[in-house]
Each structure stands twice: as C-alpha cells, then as structure tokens.
Coordinates of C-alpha atoms in Angstrom, one line a residue:
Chain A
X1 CA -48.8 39.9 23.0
X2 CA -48.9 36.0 21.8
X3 CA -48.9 33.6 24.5
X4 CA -47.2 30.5 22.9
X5 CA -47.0 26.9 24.3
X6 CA -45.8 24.7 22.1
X7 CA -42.3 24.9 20.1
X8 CA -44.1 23.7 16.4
X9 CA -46.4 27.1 16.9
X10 CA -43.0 29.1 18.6
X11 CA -40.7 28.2 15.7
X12 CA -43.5 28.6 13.2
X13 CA -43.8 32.5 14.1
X14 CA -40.6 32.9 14.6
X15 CA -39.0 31.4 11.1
X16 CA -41.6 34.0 9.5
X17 CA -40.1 36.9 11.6
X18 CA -36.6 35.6 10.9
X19 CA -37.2 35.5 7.3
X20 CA -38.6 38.6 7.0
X21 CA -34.7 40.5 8.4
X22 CA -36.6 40.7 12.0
X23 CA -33.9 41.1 14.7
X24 CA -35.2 39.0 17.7
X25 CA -34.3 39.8 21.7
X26 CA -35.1 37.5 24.2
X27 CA -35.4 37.1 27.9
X28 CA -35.1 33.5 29.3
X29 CA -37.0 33.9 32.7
X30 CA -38.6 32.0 36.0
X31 CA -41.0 34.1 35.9
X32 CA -42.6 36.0 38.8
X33 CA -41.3 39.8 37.6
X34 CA -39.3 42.6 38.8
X35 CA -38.1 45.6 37.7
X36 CA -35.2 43.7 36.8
X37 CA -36.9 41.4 34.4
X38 CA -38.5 44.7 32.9
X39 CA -35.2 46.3 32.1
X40 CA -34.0 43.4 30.8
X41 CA -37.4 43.8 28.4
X42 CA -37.2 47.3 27.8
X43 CA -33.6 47.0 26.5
X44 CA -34.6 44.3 23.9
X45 CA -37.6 46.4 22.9
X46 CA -35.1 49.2 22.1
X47 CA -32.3 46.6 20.4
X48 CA -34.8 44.4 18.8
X49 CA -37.8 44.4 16.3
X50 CA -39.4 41.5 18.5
X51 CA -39.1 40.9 22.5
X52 CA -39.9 37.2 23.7
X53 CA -39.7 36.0 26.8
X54 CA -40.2 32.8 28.0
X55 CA -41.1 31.8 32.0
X56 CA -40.3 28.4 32.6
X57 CA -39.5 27.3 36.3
X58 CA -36.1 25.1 35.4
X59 CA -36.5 21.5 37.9
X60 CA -32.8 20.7 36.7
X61 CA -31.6 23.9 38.5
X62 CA -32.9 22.9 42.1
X63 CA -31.5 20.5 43.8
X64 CA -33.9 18.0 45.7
X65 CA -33.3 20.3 48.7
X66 CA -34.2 23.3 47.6
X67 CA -37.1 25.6 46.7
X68 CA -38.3 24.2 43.3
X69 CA -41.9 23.4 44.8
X70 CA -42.8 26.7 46.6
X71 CA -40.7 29.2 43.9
X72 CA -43.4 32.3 43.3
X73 CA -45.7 31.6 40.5
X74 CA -48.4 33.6 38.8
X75 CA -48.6 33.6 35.0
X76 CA -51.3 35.9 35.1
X77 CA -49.5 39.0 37.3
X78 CA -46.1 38.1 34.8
X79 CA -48.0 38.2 31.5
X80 CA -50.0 41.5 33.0
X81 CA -46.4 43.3 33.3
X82 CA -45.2 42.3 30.3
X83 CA -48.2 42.9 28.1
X84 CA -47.4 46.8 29.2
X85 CA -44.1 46.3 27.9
X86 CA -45.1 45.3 24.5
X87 CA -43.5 42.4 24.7
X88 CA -44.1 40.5 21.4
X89 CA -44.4 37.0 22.0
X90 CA -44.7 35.0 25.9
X91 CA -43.4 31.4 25.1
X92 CA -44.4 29.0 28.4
X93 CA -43.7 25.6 27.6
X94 CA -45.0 22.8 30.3
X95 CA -42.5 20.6 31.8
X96 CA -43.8 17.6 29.5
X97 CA -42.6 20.0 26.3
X98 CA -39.2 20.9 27.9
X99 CA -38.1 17.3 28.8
X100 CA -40.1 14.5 27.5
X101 CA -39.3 10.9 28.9
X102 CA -36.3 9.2 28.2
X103 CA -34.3 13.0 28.9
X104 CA -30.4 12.2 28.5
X105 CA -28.5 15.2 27.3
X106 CA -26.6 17.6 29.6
X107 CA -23.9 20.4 29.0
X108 CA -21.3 20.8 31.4
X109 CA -19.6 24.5 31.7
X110 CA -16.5 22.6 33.8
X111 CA -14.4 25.1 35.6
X112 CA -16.6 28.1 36.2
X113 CA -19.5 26.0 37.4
X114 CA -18.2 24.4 40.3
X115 CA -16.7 27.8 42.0
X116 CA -18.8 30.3 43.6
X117 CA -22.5 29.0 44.1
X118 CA -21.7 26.3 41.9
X119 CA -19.9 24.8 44.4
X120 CA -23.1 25.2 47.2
X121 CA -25.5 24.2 44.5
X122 CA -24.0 21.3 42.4
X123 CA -25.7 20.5 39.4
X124 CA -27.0 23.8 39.2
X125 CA -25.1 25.4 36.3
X126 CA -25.6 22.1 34.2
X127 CA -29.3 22.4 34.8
X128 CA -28.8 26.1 33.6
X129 CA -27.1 25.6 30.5
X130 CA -28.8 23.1 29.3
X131 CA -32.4 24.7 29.5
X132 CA -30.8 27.7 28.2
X133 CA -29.2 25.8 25.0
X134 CA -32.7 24.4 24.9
X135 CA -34.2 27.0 24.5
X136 CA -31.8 28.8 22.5
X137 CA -32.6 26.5 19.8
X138 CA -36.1 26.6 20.2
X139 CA -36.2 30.4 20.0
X140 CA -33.1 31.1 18.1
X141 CA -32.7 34.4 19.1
X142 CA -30.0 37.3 18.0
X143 CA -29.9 38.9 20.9
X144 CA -30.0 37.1 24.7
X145 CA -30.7 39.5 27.5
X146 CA -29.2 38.2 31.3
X147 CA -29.1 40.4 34.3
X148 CA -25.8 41.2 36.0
X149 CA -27.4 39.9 39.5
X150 CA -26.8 35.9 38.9
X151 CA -23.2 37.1 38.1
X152 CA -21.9 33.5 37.8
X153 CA -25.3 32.4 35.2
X154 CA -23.7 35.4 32.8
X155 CA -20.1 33.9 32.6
X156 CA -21.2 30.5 32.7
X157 CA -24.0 31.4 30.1
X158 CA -21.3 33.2 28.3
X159 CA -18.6 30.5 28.1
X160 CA -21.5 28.3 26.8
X161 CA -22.5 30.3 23.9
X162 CA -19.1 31.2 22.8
X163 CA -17.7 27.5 23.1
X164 CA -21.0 25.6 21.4
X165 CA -20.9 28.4 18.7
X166 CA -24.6 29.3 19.3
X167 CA -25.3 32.2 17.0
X168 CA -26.6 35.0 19.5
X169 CA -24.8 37.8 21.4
X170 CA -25.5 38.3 24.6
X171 CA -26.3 41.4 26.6
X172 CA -25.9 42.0 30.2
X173 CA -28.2 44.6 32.0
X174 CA -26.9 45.9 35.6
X175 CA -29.0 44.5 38.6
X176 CA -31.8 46.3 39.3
X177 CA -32.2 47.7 43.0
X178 CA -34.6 49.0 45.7
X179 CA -34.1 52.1 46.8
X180 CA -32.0 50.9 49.8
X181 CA -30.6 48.9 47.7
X182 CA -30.9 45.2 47.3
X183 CA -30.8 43.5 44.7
X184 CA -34.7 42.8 42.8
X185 CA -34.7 39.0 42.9
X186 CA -38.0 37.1 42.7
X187 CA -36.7 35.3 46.1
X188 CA -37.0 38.5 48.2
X189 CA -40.9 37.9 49.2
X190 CA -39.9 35.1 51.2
X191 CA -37.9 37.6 53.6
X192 CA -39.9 38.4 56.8
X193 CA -40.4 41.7 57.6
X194 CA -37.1 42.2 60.0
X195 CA -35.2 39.9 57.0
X196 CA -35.9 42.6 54.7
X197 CA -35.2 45.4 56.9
X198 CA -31.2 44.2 56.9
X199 CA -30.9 42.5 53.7
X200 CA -29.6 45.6 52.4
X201 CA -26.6 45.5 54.0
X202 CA -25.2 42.7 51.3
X203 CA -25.2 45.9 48.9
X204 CA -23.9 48.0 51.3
X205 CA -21.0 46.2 52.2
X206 CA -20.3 45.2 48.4
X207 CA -20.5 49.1 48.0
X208 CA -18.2 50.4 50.5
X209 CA -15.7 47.2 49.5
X210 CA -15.8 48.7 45.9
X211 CA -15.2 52.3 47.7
X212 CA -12.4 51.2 50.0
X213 CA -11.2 49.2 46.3
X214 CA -11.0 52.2 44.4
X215 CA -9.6 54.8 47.0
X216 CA -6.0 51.6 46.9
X217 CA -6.9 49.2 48.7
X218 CA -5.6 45.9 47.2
X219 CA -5.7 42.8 49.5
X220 CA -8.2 40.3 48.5
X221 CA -8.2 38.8 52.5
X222 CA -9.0 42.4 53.9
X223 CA -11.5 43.2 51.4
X224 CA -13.4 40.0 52.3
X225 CA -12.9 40.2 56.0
X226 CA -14.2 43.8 56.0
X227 CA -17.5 42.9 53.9
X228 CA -17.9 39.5 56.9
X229 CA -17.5 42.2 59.5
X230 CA -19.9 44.5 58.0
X231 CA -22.9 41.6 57.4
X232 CA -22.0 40.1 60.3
X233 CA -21.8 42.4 63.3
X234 CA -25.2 44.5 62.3
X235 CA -27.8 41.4 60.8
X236 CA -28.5 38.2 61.1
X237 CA -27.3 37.2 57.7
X238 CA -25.7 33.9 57.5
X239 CA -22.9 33.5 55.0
X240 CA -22.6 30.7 52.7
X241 CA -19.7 32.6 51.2
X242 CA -17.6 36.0 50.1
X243 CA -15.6 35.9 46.9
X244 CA -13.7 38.3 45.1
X245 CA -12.8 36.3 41.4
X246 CA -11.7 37.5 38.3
X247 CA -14.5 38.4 36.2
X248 CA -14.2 36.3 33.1
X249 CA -12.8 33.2 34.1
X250 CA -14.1 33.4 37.8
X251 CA -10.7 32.3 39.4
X252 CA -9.8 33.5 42.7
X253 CA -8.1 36.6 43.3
X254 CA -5.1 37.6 46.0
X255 CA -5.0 40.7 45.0
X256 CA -7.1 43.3 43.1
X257 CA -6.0 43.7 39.4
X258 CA -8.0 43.7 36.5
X259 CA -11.7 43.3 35.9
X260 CA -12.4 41.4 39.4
X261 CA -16.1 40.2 40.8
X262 CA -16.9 40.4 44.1
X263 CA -20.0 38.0 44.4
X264 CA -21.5 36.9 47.7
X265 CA -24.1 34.7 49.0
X266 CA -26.4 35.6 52.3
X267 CA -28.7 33.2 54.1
X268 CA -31.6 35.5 56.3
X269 CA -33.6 32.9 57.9
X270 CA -34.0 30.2 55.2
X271 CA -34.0 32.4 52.4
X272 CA -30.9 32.7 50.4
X273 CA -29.8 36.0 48.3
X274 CA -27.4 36.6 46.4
X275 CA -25.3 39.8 45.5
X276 CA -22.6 41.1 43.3
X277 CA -20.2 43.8 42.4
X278 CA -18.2 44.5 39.3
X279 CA -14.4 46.6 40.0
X280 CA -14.2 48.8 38.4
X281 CA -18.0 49.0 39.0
X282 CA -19.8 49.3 36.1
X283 CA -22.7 52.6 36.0
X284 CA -26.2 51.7 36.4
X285 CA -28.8 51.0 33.9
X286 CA -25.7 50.7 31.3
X287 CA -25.6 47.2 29.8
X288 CA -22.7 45.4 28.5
X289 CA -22.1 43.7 25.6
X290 CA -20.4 39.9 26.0
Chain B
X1 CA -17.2 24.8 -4.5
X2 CA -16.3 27.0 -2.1
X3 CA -13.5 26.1 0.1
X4 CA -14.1 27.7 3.6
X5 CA -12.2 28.3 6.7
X6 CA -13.7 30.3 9.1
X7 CA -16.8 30.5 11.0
X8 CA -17.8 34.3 10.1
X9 CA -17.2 33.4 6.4
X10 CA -19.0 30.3 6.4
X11 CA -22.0 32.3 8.4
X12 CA -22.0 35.0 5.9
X13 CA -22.8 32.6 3.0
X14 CA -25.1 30.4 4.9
X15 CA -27.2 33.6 5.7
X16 CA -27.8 34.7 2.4
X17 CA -29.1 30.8 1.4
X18 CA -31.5 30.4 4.6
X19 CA -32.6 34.7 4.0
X20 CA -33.3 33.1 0.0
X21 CA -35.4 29.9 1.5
X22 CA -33.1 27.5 0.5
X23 CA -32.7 24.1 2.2
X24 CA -29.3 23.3 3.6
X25 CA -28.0 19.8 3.8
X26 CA -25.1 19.1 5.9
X27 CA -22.4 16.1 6.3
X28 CA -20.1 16.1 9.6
X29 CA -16.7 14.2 8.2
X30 CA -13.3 13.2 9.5
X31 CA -12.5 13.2 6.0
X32 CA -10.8 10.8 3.7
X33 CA -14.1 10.0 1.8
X34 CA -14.8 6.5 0.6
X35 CA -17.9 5.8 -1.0
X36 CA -19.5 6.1 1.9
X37 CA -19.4 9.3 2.4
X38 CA -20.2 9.9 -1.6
X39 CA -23.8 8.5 -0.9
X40 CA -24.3 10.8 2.0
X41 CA -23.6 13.4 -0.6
X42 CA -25.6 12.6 -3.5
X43 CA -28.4 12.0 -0.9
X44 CA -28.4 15.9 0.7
X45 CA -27.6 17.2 -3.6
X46 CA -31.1 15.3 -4.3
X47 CA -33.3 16.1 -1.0
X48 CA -32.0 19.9 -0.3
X49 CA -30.7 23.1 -2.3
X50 CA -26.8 23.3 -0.5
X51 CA -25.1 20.7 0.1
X52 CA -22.0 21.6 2.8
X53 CA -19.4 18.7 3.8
X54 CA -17.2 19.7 6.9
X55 CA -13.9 17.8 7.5
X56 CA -12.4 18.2 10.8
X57 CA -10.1 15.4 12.3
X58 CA -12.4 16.2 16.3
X59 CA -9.5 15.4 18.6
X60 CA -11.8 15.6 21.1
X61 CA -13.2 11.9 20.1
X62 CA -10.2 10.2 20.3
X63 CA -8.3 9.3 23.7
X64 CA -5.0 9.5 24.5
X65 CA -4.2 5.8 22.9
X66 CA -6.2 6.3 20.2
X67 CA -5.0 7.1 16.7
X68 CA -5.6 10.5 16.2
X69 CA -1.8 11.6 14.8
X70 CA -2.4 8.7 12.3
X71 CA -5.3 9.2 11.1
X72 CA -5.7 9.6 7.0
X73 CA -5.6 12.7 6.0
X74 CA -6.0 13.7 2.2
X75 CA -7.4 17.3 1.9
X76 CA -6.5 17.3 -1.6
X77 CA -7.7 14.1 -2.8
X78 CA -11.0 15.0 -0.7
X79 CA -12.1 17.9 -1.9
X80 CA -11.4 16.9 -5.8
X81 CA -13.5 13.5 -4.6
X82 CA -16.7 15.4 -3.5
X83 CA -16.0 19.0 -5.8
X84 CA -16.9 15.7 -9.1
X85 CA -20.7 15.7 -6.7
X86 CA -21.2 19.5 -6.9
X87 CA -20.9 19.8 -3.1
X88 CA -21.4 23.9 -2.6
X89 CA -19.1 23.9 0.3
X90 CA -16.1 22.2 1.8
X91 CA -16.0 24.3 5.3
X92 CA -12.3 22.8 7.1
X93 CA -12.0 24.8 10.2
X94 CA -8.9 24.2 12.2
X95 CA -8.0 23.2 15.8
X96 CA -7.5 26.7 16.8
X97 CA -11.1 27.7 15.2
X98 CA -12.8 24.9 16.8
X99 CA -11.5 24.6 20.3
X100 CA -9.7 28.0 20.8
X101 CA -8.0 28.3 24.6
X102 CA -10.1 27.8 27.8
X103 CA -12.5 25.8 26.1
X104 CA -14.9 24.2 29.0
X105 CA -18.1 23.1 27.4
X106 CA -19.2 19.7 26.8
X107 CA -22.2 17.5 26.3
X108 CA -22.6 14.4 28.0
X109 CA -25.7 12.2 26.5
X110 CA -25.8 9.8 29.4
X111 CA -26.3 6.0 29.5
X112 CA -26.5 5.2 25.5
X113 CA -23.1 7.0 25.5
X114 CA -21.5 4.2 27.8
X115 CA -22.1 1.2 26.0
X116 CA -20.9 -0.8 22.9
X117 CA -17.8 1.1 21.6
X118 CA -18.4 3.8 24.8
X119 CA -17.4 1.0 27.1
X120 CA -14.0 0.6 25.5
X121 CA -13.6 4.4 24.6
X122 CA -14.7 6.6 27.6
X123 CA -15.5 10.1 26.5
X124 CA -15.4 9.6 22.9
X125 CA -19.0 10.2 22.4
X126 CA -18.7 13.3 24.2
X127 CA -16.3 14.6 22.1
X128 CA -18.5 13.0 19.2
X129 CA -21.8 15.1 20.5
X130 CA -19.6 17.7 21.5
X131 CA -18.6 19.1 18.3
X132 CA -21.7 17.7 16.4
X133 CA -23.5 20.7 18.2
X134 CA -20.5 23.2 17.7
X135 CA -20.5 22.0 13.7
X136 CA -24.7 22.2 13.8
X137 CA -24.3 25.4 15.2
X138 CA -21.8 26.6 12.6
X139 CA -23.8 25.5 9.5
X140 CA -27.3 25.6 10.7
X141 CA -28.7 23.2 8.4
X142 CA -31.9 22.1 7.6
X143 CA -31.0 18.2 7.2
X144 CA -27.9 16.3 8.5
X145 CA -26.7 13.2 7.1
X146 CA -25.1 10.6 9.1
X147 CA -23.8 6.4 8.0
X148 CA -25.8 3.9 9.7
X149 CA -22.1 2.0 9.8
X150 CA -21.7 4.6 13.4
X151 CA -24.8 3.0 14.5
X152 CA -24.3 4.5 18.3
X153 CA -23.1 7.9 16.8
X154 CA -26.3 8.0 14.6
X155 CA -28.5 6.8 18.4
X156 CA -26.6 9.6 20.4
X157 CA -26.3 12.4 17.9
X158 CA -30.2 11.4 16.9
X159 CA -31.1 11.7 20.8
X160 CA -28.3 15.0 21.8
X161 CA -30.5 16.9 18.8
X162 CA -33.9 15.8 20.0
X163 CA -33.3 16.4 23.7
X164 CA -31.1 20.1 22.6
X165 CA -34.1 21.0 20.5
X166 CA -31.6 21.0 17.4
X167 CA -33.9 22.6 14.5
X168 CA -32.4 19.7 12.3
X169 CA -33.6 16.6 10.5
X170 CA -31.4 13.6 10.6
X171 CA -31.4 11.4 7.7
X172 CA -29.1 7.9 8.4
X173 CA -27.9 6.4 5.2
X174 CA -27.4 3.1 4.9
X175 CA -23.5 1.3 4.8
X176 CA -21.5 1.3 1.8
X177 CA -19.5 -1.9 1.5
X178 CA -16.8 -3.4 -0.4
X179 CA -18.2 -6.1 -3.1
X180 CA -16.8 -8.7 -0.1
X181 CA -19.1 -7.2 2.3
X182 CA -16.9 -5.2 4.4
X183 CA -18.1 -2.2 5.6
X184 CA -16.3 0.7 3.9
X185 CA -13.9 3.0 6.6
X186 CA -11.2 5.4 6.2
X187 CA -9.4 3.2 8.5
X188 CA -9.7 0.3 6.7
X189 CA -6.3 1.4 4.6
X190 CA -4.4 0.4 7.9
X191 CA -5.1 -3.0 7.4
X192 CA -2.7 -5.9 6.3
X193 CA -3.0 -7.6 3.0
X194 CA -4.0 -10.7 4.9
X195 CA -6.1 -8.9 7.7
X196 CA -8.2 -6.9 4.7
X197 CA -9.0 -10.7 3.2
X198 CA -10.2 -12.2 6.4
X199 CA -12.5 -8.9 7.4
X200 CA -15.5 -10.0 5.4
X201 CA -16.0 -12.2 8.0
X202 CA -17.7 -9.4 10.5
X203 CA -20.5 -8.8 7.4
X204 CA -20.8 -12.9 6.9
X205 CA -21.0 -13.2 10.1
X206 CA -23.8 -10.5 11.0
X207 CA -25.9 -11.4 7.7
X208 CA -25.7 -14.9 8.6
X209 CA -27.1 -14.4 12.5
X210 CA -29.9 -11.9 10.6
X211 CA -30.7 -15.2 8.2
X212 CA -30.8 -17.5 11.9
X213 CA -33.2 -14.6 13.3
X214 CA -35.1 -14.3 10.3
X215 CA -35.7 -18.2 10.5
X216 CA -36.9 -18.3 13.7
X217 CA -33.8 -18.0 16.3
X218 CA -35.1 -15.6 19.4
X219 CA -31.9 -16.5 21.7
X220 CA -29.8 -14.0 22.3
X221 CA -26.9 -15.6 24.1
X222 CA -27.3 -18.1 21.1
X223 CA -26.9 -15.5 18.1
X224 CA -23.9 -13.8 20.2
X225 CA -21.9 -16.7 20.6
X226 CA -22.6 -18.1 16.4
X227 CA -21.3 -14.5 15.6
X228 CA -18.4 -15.0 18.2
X229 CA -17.5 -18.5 16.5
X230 CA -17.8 -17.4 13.1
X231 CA -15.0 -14.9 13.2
X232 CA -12.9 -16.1 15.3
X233 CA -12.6 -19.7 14.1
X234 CA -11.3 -18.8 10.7
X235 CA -9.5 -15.8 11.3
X236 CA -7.3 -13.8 13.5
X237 CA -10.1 -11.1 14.8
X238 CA -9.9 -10.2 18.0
X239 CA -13.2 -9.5 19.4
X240 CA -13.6 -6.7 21.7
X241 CA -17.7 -6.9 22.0
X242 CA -20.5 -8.8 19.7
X243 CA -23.6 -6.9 21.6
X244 CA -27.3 -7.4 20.5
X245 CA -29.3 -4.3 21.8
X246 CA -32.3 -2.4 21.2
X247 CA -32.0 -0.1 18.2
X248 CA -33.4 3.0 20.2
X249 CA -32.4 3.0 23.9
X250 CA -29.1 0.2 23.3
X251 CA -30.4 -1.6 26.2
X252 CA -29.3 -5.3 26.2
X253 CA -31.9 -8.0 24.6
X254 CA -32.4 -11.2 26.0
X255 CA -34.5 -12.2 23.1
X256 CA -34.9 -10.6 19.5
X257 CA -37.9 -8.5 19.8
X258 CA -38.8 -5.1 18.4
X259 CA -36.2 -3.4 16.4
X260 CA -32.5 -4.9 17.2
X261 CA -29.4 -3.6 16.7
X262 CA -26.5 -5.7 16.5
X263 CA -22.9 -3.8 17.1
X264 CA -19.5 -5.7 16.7
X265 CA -16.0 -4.3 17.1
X266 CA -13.5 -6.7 16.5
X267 CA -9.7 -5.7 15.9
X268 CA -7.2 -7.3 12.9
X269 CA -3.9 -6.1 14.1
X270 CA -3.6 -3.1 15.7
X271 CA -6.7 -1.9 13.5
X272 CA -10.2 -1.4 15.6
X273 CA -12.7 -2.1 12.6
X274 CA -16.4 -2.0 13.2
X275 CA -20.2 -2.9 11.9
X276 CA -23.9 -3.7 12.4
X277 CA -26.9 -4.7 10.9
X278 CA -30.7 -3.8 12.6
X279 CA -33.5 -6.3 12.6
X280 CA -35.0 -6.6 10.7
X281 CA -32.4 -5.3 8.0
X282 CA -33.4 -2.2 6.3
X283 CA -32.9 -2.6 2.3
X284 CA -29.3 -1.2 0.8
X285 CA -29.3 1.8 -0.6
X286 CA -32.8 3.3 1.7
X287 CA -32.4 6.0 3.9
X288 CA -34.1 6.5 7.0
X289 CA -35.7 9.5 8.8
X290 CA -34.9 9.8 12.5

C-alpha cells in the first residue's frame, strides 16, 4: 500500500493507472476504521482493479460547536487495517493541501441539505460536498463507495454527482452493525459504558418500526410516536429528531408509500448517533447501485 | 466536425482521445461567435490535439430581467464559422440535458463573485461557475480557454477550478476588438447605429487612464473619475460602475500598485456593454496561463 500526500504525486499514479484501462474504487473517509469502512473496502477490492482511500478529518463539516478537535485519530491503527485489506493506494492530504489560503468555493445541495441533520447541523452538507467534489477531482475515481449509515451524506452526495455531471457511479454499502446491533460509527467510543449498553435501542426501535411497517401499518405520526416511546421510556437517549422521508428526495412523508427513510438522531450523554432504516428494508451486506 | 448532443455520446468520444493521450482543448460559449471566440479557437487547434467548442445559452446566468429570450442565436451560422477552424467538436446540449428536473446544486465562489458586474447581477456568477463545472465535467479537458474581455468570469472560473481541484489549465486570451477599439460581443448587434459609433469611447477611455498610469498617475479616485468624464461627456453611456481593483482578489485599490484591473460597464440604450484593461496592459494577441 502507497501512502500519498500530495495531489501532484496522487494524480501522477493515478493518470498512469487510468491510462492503462485500470477501474479505480475509492472510499472517501475520516478515518479512525470500522468494520464499516472495511466493507466499504472490500466491495471496491472486488468492483475495482485499484482501492484508494483517503482519511481526511473535514473542518468545513463541524460547526464551531462541535467535535472537530477531539474526533478519533490514529493514522497508524487506520493504515494497519487497511494494509490487510490490500488497499492500493492511502491518499492523506494535510489541511494546508485541502484548502490553501484565500479558500472561496462552496457547493450547495439546496433542498436535501437543510432537512434531517442538515437542519441541526447547518453548513454541514456544504462542507460535505465540497471536500467530496474536491476530492473527486483529485482522485477521479469510477466507482465512489458511501455507507448507508449517514443516509442523508448518500442522497446529498448523490444529487451532487448527478447534477455537476462528475463522472463516477456511486455505490452504497448497508451499515455495518454490532451484534446488538448499532450502527459502527467511529463516534461510538465516546459512549460510556451504560451509553453503550442502551444505544442499541435506536436499531431496535428502527427495526420493529420497519416490522410494524411491513405487517400494514401506514401512518407516518404513529410510526414515529412508537419509535419516541420505545427510545424514550427504556434509555436515556435524547432526541434531536425522528423522521420518516421519502428516500430520494428526503421530503416528509404522512403516510408510507414508496421507497421511504426512516432516519433518526440520538443524543446519549453528549455524544450524538445517528441511525437509519430503508422500507422496504434493503438485506444486509447487499450494496446498491445510485 | 462532429456535431454532438448528448453527454454519453460526447463521453464516448472523449474516452477514446484521453485512452489515445491526446490533449483536449476546450471553449465554454453562449454562442454567436465573433472573432473573439475564433482566436480562442485557433489558440486550443495550435496548443492541444482536440479542440471541442460547447454552445449553450446557461439560463442559469441571466436573471429574471436579463435578456436571456433575446439573446442571438445562430446555430447554423456558428458551426459553419468555427467547422472553416477544424474545431473536432461542436457538443450543444439542451436545457433538458443540462438542468434536467429537481436540479439543486450550485457553486457559490464567495466575495470575488459579488463585485463589479456581481453587484448589479446577483447570482449570475453562480450560474456562470455553476455550469462551468457541469460543462468541465462533461468534456474533461486538458486546457480551457476563456476571453480576458469577462475579466471577473476568467478571476472566478480561474479561482472555482483551483479551489474544486479542477485537473484543467486555463489559458485567458486576450480581447478581440473592432478596428475602433470596441471590444467585440455577441451583444454588441443590439446596438443602435448611433450608440455602436459612440462605444469606442469605453476602449479610449481605458487606454487613455492606462497612458495617465503609465505616466506616473497613482490616484485612484483620480483615474476613476477621467474615465467617468470621458464617456459620458461626449456621449450618451450610462455608467453603471468604472471600478479599479486588484487583478487577483478584485479588492478595491486606493492607489495603482501591483497588478490592476480596471472593469467598466456602461449601458447605450437598453444594451449593457462591457470592458477592461490590466496594468500594466498585456500585449494583443498574448495569451496568459492562470
């Protein structure tokens, strides 16, 4: 594996592969792995001829209030994992590479940015999009690989790449989970021991939503007032909010029809996880193609 | 010359030249060349292998005052125009190719977008960077070629492709003008018999505030209000800004230092005509590498 730091010496490699017919996958990533991560790598291993992955921890995502300064870091674990994987090529670029003084240029997804966590986290969805067009150009991929678990990053990064004509398709991998199942996410070592012993219950309730869903029930408002109940009455989870959307253009739903997302956001103590399901829920370890 | 139409045709050819090494040089138009657009032609046939010329008429640039129903429009007359060059493609996507429904992306290249002619036409440079990036991401080429006559368009399409990571030179040619001095512009066919006689006056008057700086003149305020004078003492402009600003960021100058742009817009009738000069003036006929 080729750790790479610079875009001159990224594109260099790269325009050979390119050349030479090479398909290229890659993984944009924070870093600080998971299984998730690894499927994500192991499905562009099996799509591709080379797998890059980049880590870069995004300052235009975070807001001044949140977590930029203490999100999990270490290079060294990350390229470890990967290296296993085969993973062809481990692009980190500093911040000084990424945006260089005098930075002016940011895309707006409008719309499907500001609903969901967009509308908790403003400015976050431009700050994603515009790395990800970033580095879409420095990497120039065919394939992008997102997980299913930052639902909202998948239609927004979607919408993106179809609108600006960027010239990759994307793939979406289904969210990797524990065995009680939560979601993987790179946030869940902040959870104290009693945090993580209820965050399950996001999955669960999302679970037996989809259940109560598919056996006819239709109304949006009891859907979301059972999965409250269910958080609520057991854990200490704070919601910032319960959603049930249309998948593709992420616009609320009154009743279930369609392909509908039912995405939620959970504070435990001050750590904040987020959760999703698809109806009709799609199988495990399947990915989907955009 | 190949007359294209859609994006997966256009793609398809494109391939195969980039797979074979070739160079691809590129020129964004709203079509109804002029001379102006002839030299941004011969200059991509002499520095790169293909030389592909979009016309689309962005709606996206214009607001909802602006002239987009009337502007010219000669498909015909266009393409026999730059097929006498050896252009290798004419690619003319249409409205429904370009934006289809739902279409929510744009890019915003802060502060430089909001002055000069972005004072007087909010969101026009959005629309401008907007479908630059679309267009960049169509054709892929190696080398675009923009008119210094757009001198803001060439600043914010210079800094959208540097800050996007844009694998794409940018070559700014300079103005084509009339023997009189007026800077050549599909819109100039709007203009009166008597309003096309007293337009020289924009060129006079720039070349002769370049002559006072070149002798010595550092005031600002002092060159401004010459320029101001000179047009409208003689003819019927109506200015809407005479700005003197740094070539690079297009902050205000106090005093000429460095390397100076200065923009005019000045309307004769109901037709918006604009042009600039940079100190000190670059030579006719030279290109220049961004």
């Amino acid at each position: 594996m080729r750790i790479i730091k610079t875009i001159g010496h990224l594109r260099k490699i790269l325009n050979e592969f390119s050349r030479n017919g090479k398909r290229i996958g890659y993984i944009p990533t924070m870093g600080y792995f998971h299984e998730g991560h690894l499927r994500l790598v192991r499905h562009a291993k099996k799509e591709c001829d080379i797998c890059v992955v980049s880590i870069y921890v995004n300052p235009k995502q975070f807001s001044p209030a949140e977590d930029l300064s203490r999100y999990p870091r270490d290079i060294k674990r990350d390229s470890m994992m990967i290296e296993k994987e085969n993973v062809d090529i481990l692009f980190i670029p500093s911040d000084n590479i990424v945006y260089p003084n005098r930075y002016l240029t940011y895309i707006d997804v409008k719309e499907i940015s500001g609903t969901l966590c967009g509308k908790y986290r403003p400015g976050h969805f431009k700050g994603v999009a515009t790395v990800v067009a970033k580095l879409l150009n420095m990497v120039r991929p065919d394939v992008m690989y997102l997980g299913q678990k930052d639902a909202q990053q998948v239609v927004v990064l979607s919408r993106m790449v179809a609108d600006l004509n960027f010239p990759v398709s994307i793939r979406v991998v289904a969210t990797a989970r524990e065995k009680d199942g939560l979601a993987m996410s790179s946030r869940n070592i902040y959870l104290s021991r009693e945090d993580r012993c209820q965050a399950p219950v996001l999955f669960r309730a999302l679970s037996d939503a989809a259940k109560r869903i598919q056996k006819g029930e239709r109304s949006v408002s009891k859907i979301i007032a059972f999965i409250k109940k269910t958080i609520t009455q057991d854990t200490s989870g704070k919601i910032q909010y319960v959603a049930c959307v249309d998948a593709n253009t992420l616009e609320p739903l009154k009743i279930f029809k369609g392909k509908a997302l039912i995405a939620l956001a959970v504070f435990f103590s001050r750590t904040r996880l987020i959760d999703n399901v698809i109806i009709p829920i799609k199988k495990t370890g399947k990915s989907q193609n955009y």
